[in-house]
C-alpha cells in the first residue's frame, strides 16, 4: 500500500520509510504540515501517518482540513501526548487511530494495515470465514469443519475481531482497545491467556492451526501458508 | 516612625487605609458644607423677607399718619418715630433730595435706583463711628417727598457670620480628626503588614518553613495570614513532593536505563554469532519497553496530581467495568494459581468518572493482588488462602471497590508510604512491573475526590478504593446507544 508519512523528525521519518519499504509498502515522506497537506491532496494514498506536532501547520489541522475537503483516507495520528484527552481530541479531529510515541514499529504496522482495510466495504459482512473456521455474526455461532464451538461472549468478540482482520497482525493493544475498550496498560500480558484459551477452543484437535502468535508483534488468524 | 523606618513598606500616605479615610473625609466634608451652606442661605433669606415685611407695614403706617395729618406734618412724624423706635432708621427728603427729618445722615447711595435692599451706614455712638448694615425700602409720600424706612440688620449679619465660622471650625476639626484617624489606622495596619512582608521576604530567601504570626483577634488580617499560611503549607508540601518525584524518577528510570546500557554493552562484548546479537538487541528492546512503561506511569501520576481531566469524564456502569476487568484478569489469575471472586449488588451502578482511569486503577489493584497476593512462604494453608475477593458496593454517598488478597500484605508501618505519590516499596523493585501501581491508584482516587485505604486482611492486604458520587445518576439514553453500537461492531 502507499503510505504518506508527515513527520518533522527527519530521522524518525527516514526510519519509518525504510521500515515500511522492508514490509513491502511504498512510503512518501514530508516534513511539515503544509507540505504534507499538499502531498495528501495530490497523491493517492491508502493511509496517512500524521505526527501531531508539525511545523507550519499542526497535524490535527491537516487532518481536519482533509476531512473538510471530503478526503476519507484513513489517518493514524502519532503523538508524544498520550493522555486520554489527547486521544479524544485526535479522534475528534478526524483521525482513525492514535498511537503514542515511543511506539514499536510492529504496532504501527499492524495498525496501518488494519486501517487500510477499514475502507473496504466487505468488512461489514455477516459471516467471516478463515479456512474451515466460520463465524456467523447474526446467529452468534462459530463452527470449525462443521462442528459447533461454544465461546464465551468475550471470546466471541475476540475471535470476531481477529477474523475481521484475518491475514493481518493484530497487536495486544489493538485487542485491548477494540475488544475491551480499554485504553490503558493492564500491567501484565493478560491478553495472552485469553488468546491461549481461545486457541484451545478453535485449534485444539485440528491439524492446522489458524491462530498464530507473531513474535514481538501480536497475533494473526489465517489459513494455510500465505 | 515605623512607617518611614521600614524600607519594605510604602509611605503611610500611600496606604489604602489612609487613602480611603482621606477620600471619605473629603466626600463627607463636601456634602456637609453644601448642606450647611444651603441652610445658612435659606435662614438669611427668611430673615430678610421678614424684615421686608416689617418695613412694608411700617411704611404703610407712616403713609396713613401722613394722610391723616397732612403732608406738612411728615417731618414731625418721622422725627418722632426716629426718636422712639429702636433699630428703626428713617430719612425723609424733599423732592430735591435734601434731608427734612430722620436719624440717617444721607440717602444711602446703594438704594438710589432701587426699590429696596441692603445698604451700609455709619452709626455714631458717642465719639465712635462704626459702619453697620441695614435694609431699607423707599416710600413715596405726597408732594414729591421721599421717605426711606430701614432697619438695622447688623446683629443678624453677625449671627450668620458666627454660625458660618462655627461650621468652618467644625469642618476643620473633622478633617483633622479624619486624617489623623486614617493615619493611625494605616500605621496600625502597616505594622501588621510589615510582619507579613518580613516573613514573605525571608520565605523568598529560601526559608520555606517560616509562617506568618497571627494576632489572635480573628480579624480579616488574621484570616489572610491563616490563608497565606495554609497556602505556604501546600507549597511546601508540593516542593517536598517535587523533590521526592525527581528523586524517585531518578531512581526508577536510571536503574533500568543502566540495565539497558549494560545489556547493550554485554551484547557487544560477548556476542559471537548473529543469534547472539539478535538476542542482545531483543533484550535491549524489552528493557526499553519497561522503561517506557515506567515513564508513562510516572507521567500519568504527575498529570493526575496536577488535576483537571474533567473533560474526559463520562457516565458509565461501574459494575460492568469491574466485572469485565475481573473477567479479563481471571485467566491470568488462574495461571498464577489464584482465584478471583467477584461480588456486586444487583443492577447497574452508574458513575460519572474517567472510565479509563478508573479501569486502570482497578486493573492495577487486580494485577497487584495477583502478583503479590500469593500465600506467605510460612503460611500454614497454602491452597484456598490465595483467593482474591473483589467486591463492589454502594456506600452512603459514594461507591467502594474492595480488592482483598491473602498474601503477605503490607506491614502497617509501610502502608501509608505505599500510597504516597511515586513511592515504591523496596519489595516491589525487584519484581516485574513499574511498581507504581498503588501510587497511581491513589492519584486516580484523589482526582475523583476519593481515597484509597490499605487495611489488614488478616492475613493479606485489603485495598479499599472509594469515591463520592454526588447523586444517583440517570442513565442517559444516548450513552446506551453508543455502547450498543460499540458492541455491535
XYZ file of C-alpha atoms in Angstrom:
715
model
C 0.000 0.000 0.000
C 1.004 3.629 -0.422
C 1.649 5.461 2.788
C 2.220 9.187 3.317
C 4.311 9.988 6.370
C 4.113 13.564 7.701
C 6.760 13.725 10.404
C 9.130 16.580 11.131
C 11.775 14.483 12.874
C 13.853 13.536 9.835
C 15.486 10.554 11.457
C 12.191 9.112 12.650
C 10.670 9.750 9.212
C 13.576 8.058 7.491
C 13.323 5.084 9.820
C 9.598 4.780 9.078
C 10.174 4.997 5.335
C 12.821 2.316 5.429
C 10.879 0.013 7.718
C 7.711 0.430 5.639
C 9.616 -0.369 2.463
C 11.021 -3.521 4.069
C 7.462 -4.529 4.928
C 6.510 -4.109 1.290
C 4.870 -0.683 1.402
C 5.715 2.444 -0.535
C 6.169 5.469 1.674
C 6.348 9.151 0.781
C 7.811 11.398 3.459
C 7.116 15.094 4.083
C 8.464 17.159 6.946
C 5.928 19.869 7.671
C 2.172 20.347 7.781
C 1.785 22.423 4.612
C 3.973 20.170 2.521
C 2.147 17.167 3.938
C -1.265 18.624 3.171
C -0.208 19.307 -0.443
C 1.111 15.773 -0.845
C -2.046 14.291 0.677
C -4.215 16.316 -1.741
C -2.236 15.335 -4.811
C -1.227 11.749 -4.277
C -3.392 8.713 -3.919
C -2.547 7.181 -0.554
C -4.034 4.244 1.290
C -3.029 5.509 4.739
C -1.661 8.758 6.176
C 0.643 8.762 9.186
C 0.485 12.238 10.682
C 2.593 13.489 13.555
C 0.657 15.773 15.852
C 3.214 18.480 16.331
C 4.408 19.765 12.986
C 5.977 22.988 11.819
C 3.829 25.460 9.832
C 0.547 23.539 10.240
C -0.103 21.122 13.087
C -1.164 17.554 12.486
C -4.711 17.890 13.767
C -5.324 20.842 11.426
C -4.027 18.846 8.478
C -6.464 16.056 9.286
C -9.330 18.480 9.855
C -8.689 20.270 6.557
C -8.554 16.996 4.628
C -11.782 15.808 6.234
C -13.483 19.110 5.414
C -12.488 18.613 1.801
C -14.162 15.208 1.872
C -10.980 13.165 1.909
C -11.720 9.934 3.792
C -8.236 8.407 3.591
C -7.558 6.585 6.878
C -5.289 8.581 9.199
C -3.086 7.340 12.018
C -2.082 10.153 14.345
C 1.296 9.871 16.004
C 1.919 11.834 19.143
C 4.055 12.216 22.191
C 0.897 13.290 24.013
C -0.734 10.137 25.209
C -3.402 11.042 27.689
C -6.996 10.084 27.220
C -7.979 13.698 26.445
C -5.339 13.997 23.753
C -6.557 10.804 22.153
C -10.126 12.040 22.196
C -9.043 15.304 20.548
C -7.113 13.436 17.879
C -10.006 11.172 17.020
C -12.446 14.069 17.101
C -10.334 15.927 14.549
C -10.959 13.077 12.146
C -8.121 10.703 12.914
C -8.965 6.999 12.669
C -6.378 5.766 15.120
C -3.927 7.225 17.584
C -0.528 5.929 18.523
C 1.619 7.297 21.305
C 5.352 7.777 20.985
C 7.527 5.910 21.681
C 5.948 3.078 19.763
C 7.037 -0.296 18.444
C 7.168 -0.419 14.673
C 5.268 -3.708 14.700
C 2.430 -1.909 16.485
C 2.391 0.879 13.912
C 2.493 -1.567 11.017
C -0.340 -3.650 12.427
C -2.437 -0.542 12.920
C -1.958 0.951 9.472
C -2.632 -2.407 7.877
C -5.850 -2.636 9.854
C -6.699 0.936 8.832
C -6.126 0.351 5.137
C -8.621 -2.494 5.196
C -11.136 -0.475 7.065
C -12.275 1.413 4.000
C -13.011 -1.975 2.442
C -16.799 -2.406 2.255
C -16.631 -6.186 2.659
C -15.714 -5.787 6.321
C -19.359 -5.349 7.199
C -20.182 -8.840 6.104
C -22.178 -11.028 8.446
C -20.023 -14.135 8.072
C -16.294 -14.444 8.454
C -14.559 -17.474 7.027
C -10.951 -18.463 7.638
C -10.140 -21.908 6.287
C -12.763 -24.191 7.765
C -13.494 -21.820 10.632
C -16.751 -19.936 10.218
C -18.136 -17.187 12.432
C -21.705 -16.031 11.916
C -22.256 -12.615 13.398
C -26.032 -12.775 13.249
C -26.606 -16.131 14.897
C -23.524 -15.787 17.096
C -22.395 -19.244 16.044
C -18.918 -20.474 15.421
C -18.100 -23.717 13.675
C -14.903 -25.387 12.650
C -15.105 -28.062 9.984
C -18.853 -28.008 10.589
C -18.546 -28.724 14.297
C -20.002 -26.085 16.589
C -17.662 -24.388 19.033
C -19.018 -22.850 22.229
C -17.472 -19.489 23.073
C -17.973 -17.050 25.930
C -19.307 -13.649 24.752
C -15.893 -12.068 25.170
C -14.180 -14.923 23.338
C -16.661 -14.491 20.543
C -15.808 -10.821 20.195
C -12.111 -11.597 20.352
C -12.429 -14.111 17.546
C -14.677 -11.783 15.585
C -12.073 -9.028 15.710
C -9.261 -11.401 14.759
C -11.269 -12.824 11.867
C -12.253 -9.415 10.592
C -8.552 -8.734 10.347
C -7.703 -12.173 9.031
C -4.264 -12.262 7.469
C -3.198 -9.159 9.396
C -1.217 -8.821 12.552
C -3.335 -7.708 15.464
C -1.451 -6.381 18.479
C -2.338 -6.845 22.115
C -3.058 -3.135 22.489
C -5.394 -3.229 19.491
C -7.265 -6.123 21.089
C -7.483 -4.284 24.414
C -8.770 -1.178 22.687
C -11.266 -2.799 20.361
C -12.461 -5.891 22.197
C -12.384 -4.491 25.743
C -12.431 -0.743 25.058
C -9.521 -0.237 27.443
C -7.056 2.483 26.591
C -4.684 1.754 29.424
C -1.807 -0.510 30.220
C -3.028 -3.640 32.026
C 0.479 -4.106 33.528
C 0.700 -7.767 32.569
C 0.092 -9.653 29.365
C -3.431 -10.572 30.315
C -4.371 -10.875 26.650
C -2.069 -13.838 26.084
C -4.038 -16.070 28.424
C -7.291 -15.171 26.695
C -5.737 -15.959 23.336
C -4.465 -19.324 24.514
C -7.932 -20.171 25.847
C -9.448 -19.203 22.518
C -6.760 -21.176 20.724
C -7.566 -24.206 22.833
C -11.171 -23.987 21.676
C -10.643 -23.391 17.978
C -7.309 -25.056 17.159
C -7.048 -27.981 19.539
C -7.878 -31.306 17.914
C -7.316 -29.839 14.475
C -4.334 -30.469 12.362
C -3.956 -26.987 11.023
C -3.503 -24.120 13.441
C -5.297 -20.959 12.415
C -4.450 -18.622 15.313
C -0.781 -17.715 15.152
C 1.412 -15.810 17.524
C 3.582 -13.304 15.686
C 6.667 -12.874 17.785
C 7.277 -9.368 19.022
C 4.078 -8.107 17.437
C 0.856 -9.872 18.294
C -1.480 -12.415 16.745
C -2.824 -13.328 13.359
C -5.547 -15.610 12.213
C -5.056 -17.123 8.765
C -5.489 -20.334 6.851
C -2.655 -22.062 5.064
C 0.650 -20.508 4.266
C 0.478 -17.057 2.813
C 8.216 56.304 62.976
C 7.807 52.754 61.892
C 6.233 53.571 58.574
C 9.231 55.607 57.498
C 11.833 53.468 59.203
C 10.846 50.302 57.355
C 12.052 50.417 53.763
C 9.840 47.458 52.839
C 6.699 49.448 53.354
C 5.156 52.257 51.357
C 4.850 55.723 52.903
C 1.724 55.877 55.050
C 0.083 58.408 52.731
C 0.177 55.741 50.055
C -1.587 53.105 52.113
C -5.079 52.031 51.281
C -6.392 52.771 54.766
C -5.151 56.338 54.651
C -6.393 56.992 51.153
C -9.790 55.542 51.919
C -10.078 57.686 55.030
C -8.949 60.815 53.160
C -11.421 60.221 50.377
C -14.144 59.577 52.919
C -13.381 62.769 54.812
C -13.301 64.776 51.580
C -16.667 63.496 50.458
C -18.187 63.947 53.911
C -16.924 67.497 54.312
C -18.090 68.493 50.841
C -21.557 67.159 51.406
C -21.774 68.698 54.890
C -20.559 72.058 53.546
C -23.183 72.079 50.838
C -25.912 71.247 53.342
C -24.717 73.848 55.869
C -24.407 76.448 53.109
C -27.926 75.841 51.907
C -29.292 76.062 55.446
C -27.438 79.311 56.121
C -28.589 80.868 52.883
C -32.193 79.861 53.490
C -32.122 81.252 57.035
C -30.696 84.502 55.753
C -33.374 84.753 53.083
C -36.082 84.101 55.644
C -34.782 86.804 57.960
C -34.555 89.286 55.110
C -38.091 88.524 53.958
C -39.374 89.051 57.490
C -37.580 92.403 57.708
C -39.031 93.489 54.386
C -42.478 92.601 55.639
C -41.946 94.657 58.813
C -40.655 97.555 56.736
C -43.686 97.480 54.443
C -46.037 97.525 57.451
C -44.138 100.470 58.870
C -44.232 102.274 55.556
C -47.962 101.824 55.399
C -48.426 103.168 58.914
C -46.284 106.222 58.066
C -48.354 106.793 54.922
C -51.572 106.545 56.974
C -50.250 109.036 59.515
C -49.200 111.485 56.785
C -52.559 111.120 55.100
C -54.325 111.951 58.365
C -52.195 114.857 59.472
C -51.301 116.239 56.101
C -48.031 116.303 54.159
C -46.663 119.190 56.173
C -46.644 117.059 59.277
C -44.439 114.437 57.696
C -41.117 115.736 59.105
C -42.639 115.764 62.592
C -43.951 112.261 62.258
C -40.570 110.977 61.095
C -38.661 112.872 63.742
C -40.950 111.410 66.375
C -40.578 107.880 65.046
C -36.831 108.298 64.774
C -36.689 109.177 68.412
C -38.982 106.452 69.717
C -38.221 103.460 67.544
C -35.456 101.140 68.448
C -33.421 99.973 65.500
C -35.645 101.830 63.091
C -33.878 104.062 60.596
C -35.533 106.888 58.684
C -34.614 109.504 56.158
C -37.135 111.974 54.791
C -36.129 114.031 51.799
C -37.804 116.785 49.846
C -38.184 116.440 46.058
C -34.690 117.862 45.601
C -33.258 115.233 47.903
C -32.471 117.456 50.871
C -32.951 115.975 54.299
C -36.137 117.039 56.072
C -36.038 114.642 59.007
C -34.778 111.225 60.196
C -31.915 109.610 62.018
C -29.895 108.797 58.907
C -27.462 111.421 57.629
C -27.950 110.787 53.952
C -29.886 108.841 51.436
C -27.805 105.642 51.009
C -26.149 105.622 47.584
C -26.796 101.868 47.211
C -30.558 102.464 47.128
C -30.673 105.388 44.697
C -32.263 103.474 41.808
C -33.652 100.518 43.621
C -36.902 99.709 45.191
C -35.224 98.484 48.358
C -32.358 96.426 49.716
C -29.178 96.312 51.725
C -27.073 99.358 52.409
C -24.306 100.449 54.700
C -24.432 103.378 57.022
C -22.237 104.850 59.702
C -23.671 104.595 63.212
C -22.373 107.036 65.776
C -22.386 106.198 69.453
C -20.593 108.810 71.406
C -17.280 109.536 69.694
C -17.093 106.258 67.779
C -18.477 105.762 64.339
C -18.992 102.262 63.085
C -20.238 101.059 59.765
C -23.299 98.901 60.042
C -25.585 97.154 57.640
C -29.291 97.844 57.250
C -32.185 97.030 54.961
C -34.445 99.724 53.754
C -37.299 100.456 51.355
C -38.089 103.797 49.804
C -41.611 105.117 50.240
C -43.085 107.871 48.076
C -45.113 110.417 50.023
C -47.258 113.266 48.777
C -45.767 116.445 47.266
C -42.760 114.644 45.999
C -41.379 113.872 49.434
C -39.401 110.669 49.614
C -39.010 108.577 52.693
C -36.595 105.713 53.423
C -37.774 103.272 56.024
C -34.974 100.978 57.125
C -33.974 98.556 59.802
C -30.580 97.704 61.175
C -29.597 94.056 60.426
C -26.033 94.187 61.720
C -26.997 91.765 64.526
C -28.353 89.170 62.069
C -25.364 89.603 59.808
C -23.037 88.955 62.700
C -25.093 85.954 63.823
C -24.916 84.404 60.354
C -21.208 85.128 60.289
C -20.726 83.427 63.642
C -22.669 80.371 62.535
C -20.564 80.241 59.377
C -17.291 80.316 61.264
C -18.620 77.702 63.672
C -19.351 75.407 60.744
C -15.941 76.074 59.227
C -14.212 75.315 62.508
C -16.245 72.113 62.804
C -15.275 71.022 59.329
C -11.650 71.779 60.021
C -11.774 69.647 63.133
C -13.488 66.892 61.182
C -10.795 66.914 58.510
C -8.066 66.831 61.135
C -9.698 64.013 63.078
C -10.420 62.066 59.901
C -6.915 62.318 58.534
C -5.486 61.622 61.973
C -7.689 58.548 62.294
C -6.713 57.397 58.837
C -3.093 57.859 59.711
C -3.428 55.909 62.918
C -5.364 53.119 61.177
C -2.873 52.917 58.326
C 0.006 52.828 60.807
C -1.666 50.023 62.680
C -2.274 48.036 59.509
C 1.189 48.841 58.198
C 2.714 47.442 61.325
C 0.795 44.188 60.843
C 1.632 44.084 57.153
C 5.264 44.735 57.946
C 5.258 41.420 59.810
C 3.730 39.614 56.833
C 6.177 41.280 54.445
C 9.152 40.392 56.596
C 8.027 36.767 56.724
C 7.404 36.748 52.967
C 10.889 38.130 52.327
C 12.531 35.505 54.427
C 10.479 32.809 52.693
C 11.581 34.200 49.340
C 15.141 33.924 50.538
C 14.511 30.199 50.827
C 13.265 29.515 54.319
C 10.015 27.766 53.386
C 9.334 26.735 56.968
C 8.597 30.311 58.131
C 4.981 31.153 58.887
C 3.164 34.443 59.460
C 2.293 35.147 63.098
C -1.377 35.872 63.754
C -2.610 38.377 66.307
C -5.310 36.041 67.561
C -8.120 38.560 67.179
C -9.547 36.663 64.238
C -9.910 39.786 62.126
C -9.507 39.938 58.368
C -5.723 40.260 58.554
C -5.571 37.168 60.723
C -7.813 35.438 58.235
C -5.465 36.499 55.452
C -2.443 35.332 57.410
C -4.075 31.990 58.093
C -4.868 31.557 54.403
C -1.364 32.539 53.413
C -0.008 30.047 55.923
C -2.249 27.338 54.507
C -1.001 28.238 51.032
C 2.568 28.062 52.269
C 1.879 24.634 53.763
C 0.573 23.465 50.395
C 3.561 24.948 48.566
C 5.960 23.347 50.981
C 4.165 20.049 50.502
C 4.361 20.406 46.731
C 8.024 21.321 46.886
C 8.720 18.299 49.029
C 6.651 16.232 46.599
C 8.594 17.588 43.666
C 11.871 16.735 45.287
C 10.577 13.279 46.069
C 9.377 12.950 42.498
C 12.694 13.886 40.988
C 14.497 11.560 43.387
C 12.175 8.721 42.507
C 12.234 9.421 38.801
C 15.984 9.398 39.015
C 15.878 6.048 40.758
C 13.060 4.476 38.778
C 14.408 5.480 35.410
C 18.132 5.486 35.940
C 18.212 1.941 37.256
C 16.536 0.381 34.210
C 18.427 2.755 31.886
C 21.614 1.488 33.412
C 20.418 -2.080 32.935
C 19.624 -1.292 29.308
C 23.084 0.095 28.775
C 24.691 -2.921 30.454
C 22.744 -5.311 28.250
C 23.746 -3.486 25.083
C 27.358 -3.448 26.209
C 27.270 -7.118 27.134
C 25.834 -7.965 23.717
C 28.620 -6.039 22.008
C 31.269 -7.615 24.158
C 30.091 -11.201 24.331
C 28.155 -11.786 21.141
C 29.769 -14.268 18.798
C 27.061 -15.102 16.338
C 24.202 -13.319 14.617
C 21.795 -15.062 17.026
C 23.682 -13.663 19.992
C 23.356 -10.159 18.561
C 19.690 -10.732 17.843
C 19.072 -11.900 21.374
C 21.000 -8.991 22.816
C 19.001 -6.499 20.774
C 15.698 -8.116 21.665
C 16.540 -7.947 25.333
C 17.506 -4.309 24.901
C 14.120 -3.569 23.314
C 12.347 -5.389 26.161
C 14.262 -3.296 28.629
C 13.373 -0.124 26.695
C 9.695 -1.133 26.775
C 9.883 -1.488 30.550
C 11.403 1.989 30.798
C 8.639 3.400 28.588
C 6.053 1.755 30.832
C 7.594 3.228 33.955
C 7.912 6.586 32.276
C 4.270 6.523 31.180
C 3.160 5.600 34.685
C 5.231 8.397 36.230
C 3.907 10.868 33.681
C 0.328 9.784 34.251
C 0.657 10.131 38.023
C 2.220 13.570 37.598
C -0.634 14.616 35.326
C -3.272 13.278 37.667
C -1.622 15.086 40.557
C -1.905 18.296 38.559
C -5.648 17.605 38.283
C -8.026 18.739 35.553
C -9.064 15.822 33.398
C -12.706 16.615 33.985
C -13.324 16.938 30.276
C -12.885 13.238 29.774
C -15.327 12.156 32.454
C -18.235 10.118 31.241
C -21.191 8.291 32.710
C -20.840 4.536 32.734
C -21.878 1.401 34.592
C -19.175 0.696 37.147
C -20.446 -2.830 37.779
C -19.926 -3.733 34.140
C -16.456 -2.207 34.104
C -15.281 -4.050 37.213
C -16.906 -7.315 36.124
C -15.205 -7.069 32.727
C -11.858 -6.372 34.352
C -12.226 -9.339 36.676
C -13.068 -11.430 33.648
C -10.012 -10.053 31.831
C -7.692 -10.955 34.707
C -9.317 -14.251 35.618
C -7.281 -16.496 33.285
C -4.124 -14.675 34.320
C -5.017 -15.256 37.968
C -5.630 -18.929 37.350
C -2.245 -19.242 35.694
C -0.774 -17.889 38.919
C -2.885 -20.334 40.937
C -5.181 -17.651 42.328
C -8.935 -17.448 42.170
C -10.781 -14.212 41.568
C -14.158 -13.944 43.281
C -16.334 -11.045 42.177
C -19.237 -9.822 44.211
C -21.509 -6.854 43.488
C -25.035 -5.872 44.271
C -27.732 -6.331 41.687
C -28.143 -3.850 38.884
C -26.086 -1.070 37.479
C -24.047 1.406 39.457
C -23.847 4.499 37.301
C -20.970 6.832 37.985
C -19.601 9.913 36.300
C -15.872 9.421 36.193
C -12.981 8.900 33.856
C -13.667 5.352 32.738
C -10.146 4.695 31.502
C -8.537 5.916 34.720
C -10.897 4.002 36.983
C -10.263 0.995 34.780
C -6.536 1.480 35.101
C -6.821 1.790 38.879
C -8.873 -1.374 39.257
C -6.558 -3.179 36.830
C -3.586 -2.143 38.954
C -5.279 -3.438 42.101
C -6.076 -6.761 40.430
C -2.587 -7.029 38.993
C -1.032 -6.262 42.373
C -3.240 -8.782 44.123
C -2.319 -11.476 41.618
C 1.363 -10.554 41.706
C 1.860 -10.104 45.440
C -1.228 -11.760 46.880
C 0.252 -15.232 46.983
C 0.340 -17.073 50.274
C 3.185 -16.082 52.504
C 6.015 -18.615 52.456
C 5.355 -19.599 56.056
C 1.576 -19.627 55.656
C 0.077 -22.818 57.065
C -2.719 -23.112 54.500
C -1.363 -22.561 51.032
C -4.341 -23.649 48.924
C -7.547 -21.751 49.442
C -5.782 -18.830 51.085
C -4.814 -17.472 47.677
C -8.331 -16.430 46.766
C -8.710 -12.806 45.787
C -12.008 -11.173 46.589
C -13.273 -8.251 44.589
C -16.311 -6.502 45.980
C -18.141 -3.535 44.543
C -20.776 -1.789 46.609
C -22.607 1.440 47.104
C -21.822 3.323 50.265
C -23.514 6.367 51.705
C -22.985 8.984 49.029
C -20.412 7.037 47.077
C -19.046 3.789 45.768
C -16.457 1.413 47.140
C -14.310 -1.169 45.427
C -12.545 -3.631 47.684
C -9.770 -5.908 46.459
C -8.583 -8.265 49.165
C -5.926 -10.938 48.916
C -4.446 -13.451 51.330
C -0.831 -12.758 50.633
C 1.818 -11.430 52.980
C 0.192 -7.969 52.954
C 1.996 -4.736 53.670
C 3.303 -4.048 57.184
C 1.266 -1.354 58.961
C 4.247 0.958 59.010
C 4.690 0.819 55.266
C 1.024 1.166 54.337
C 0.843 4.926 54.302
C 4.122 5.228 52.491
C 2.964 2.800 49.816
C 0.243 5.237 48.794
C 2.434 8.277 48.612
C 2.988 9.566 45.154
C 5.859 7.923 43.332
C 6.832 5.726 46.238
C 7.745 2.142 45.550
C 8.223 -0.203 48.396
C 11.607 -1.860 48.227
C 9.964 -5.239 47.779
C 8.349 -4.167 44.527
C 11.542 -3.002 42.886
C 12.809 -6.480 42.395
C 9.596 -7.715 40.803
C 8.497 -7.098 37.234
C 6.291 -4.087 36.530
C 6.685 -0.450 37.287
C 5.866 -0.867 40.962
C 3.948 2.381 40.749
C 0.562 0.657 40.747
C -0.643 1.807 44.155
C 0.630 5.365 43.714
C -1.374 5.544 40.523
C -4.480 4.166 42.236
C -4.086 6.818 44.928
C -3.691 9.545 42.302
C -6.817 8.376 40.459
C -8.726 8.366 43.739
C -7.577 11.883 44.592
C -8.636 13.065 41.151
C -12.144 11.755 41.845
C -12.125 13.282 45.331
C -11.969 9.811 46.751
C -9.442 7.844 48.710
C -7.578 4.583 48.970
C -7.188 2.740 52.222
C -4.855 -0.140 52.842
C -6.077 -2.491 55.531
C -5.042 -5.722 57.104
C -6.999 -8.641 55.653
C -5.596 -10.947 58.331
C -3.654 -12.262 56.591
C -3.200 -10.289 53.416
C -3.863 -6.897 52.037
C -7.263 -5.295 51.685
C -7.345 -2.277 49.441
C -10.434 -0.082 49.570
C -10.863 2.387 46.738
C -13.790 4.714 47.279
C -15.027 7.976 45.907
C -18.177 10.023 46.341
C -20.948 10.290 43.765
C -22.990 13.465 44.177
C -26.386 11.953 43.386
C -27.949 8.974 41.757
C -27.330 9.259 38.063
C -29.907 8.620 35.434
C -28.656 6.649 32.517
C -28.574 8.999 29.553
C -30.278 7.489 26.525
C -27.509 8.441 24.110
C -24.895 6.592 26.119
C -26.897 3.385 25.779
C -26.959 3.817 22.042
C -23.211 4.410 21.901
C -22.298 1.384 23.949
C -24.658 -0.801 21.949
C -23.127 0.220 18.660
C -19.712 -0.425 20.104
C -20.729 -3.941 20.995
C -22.275 -4.474 17.590
C -19.077 -3.598 15.781
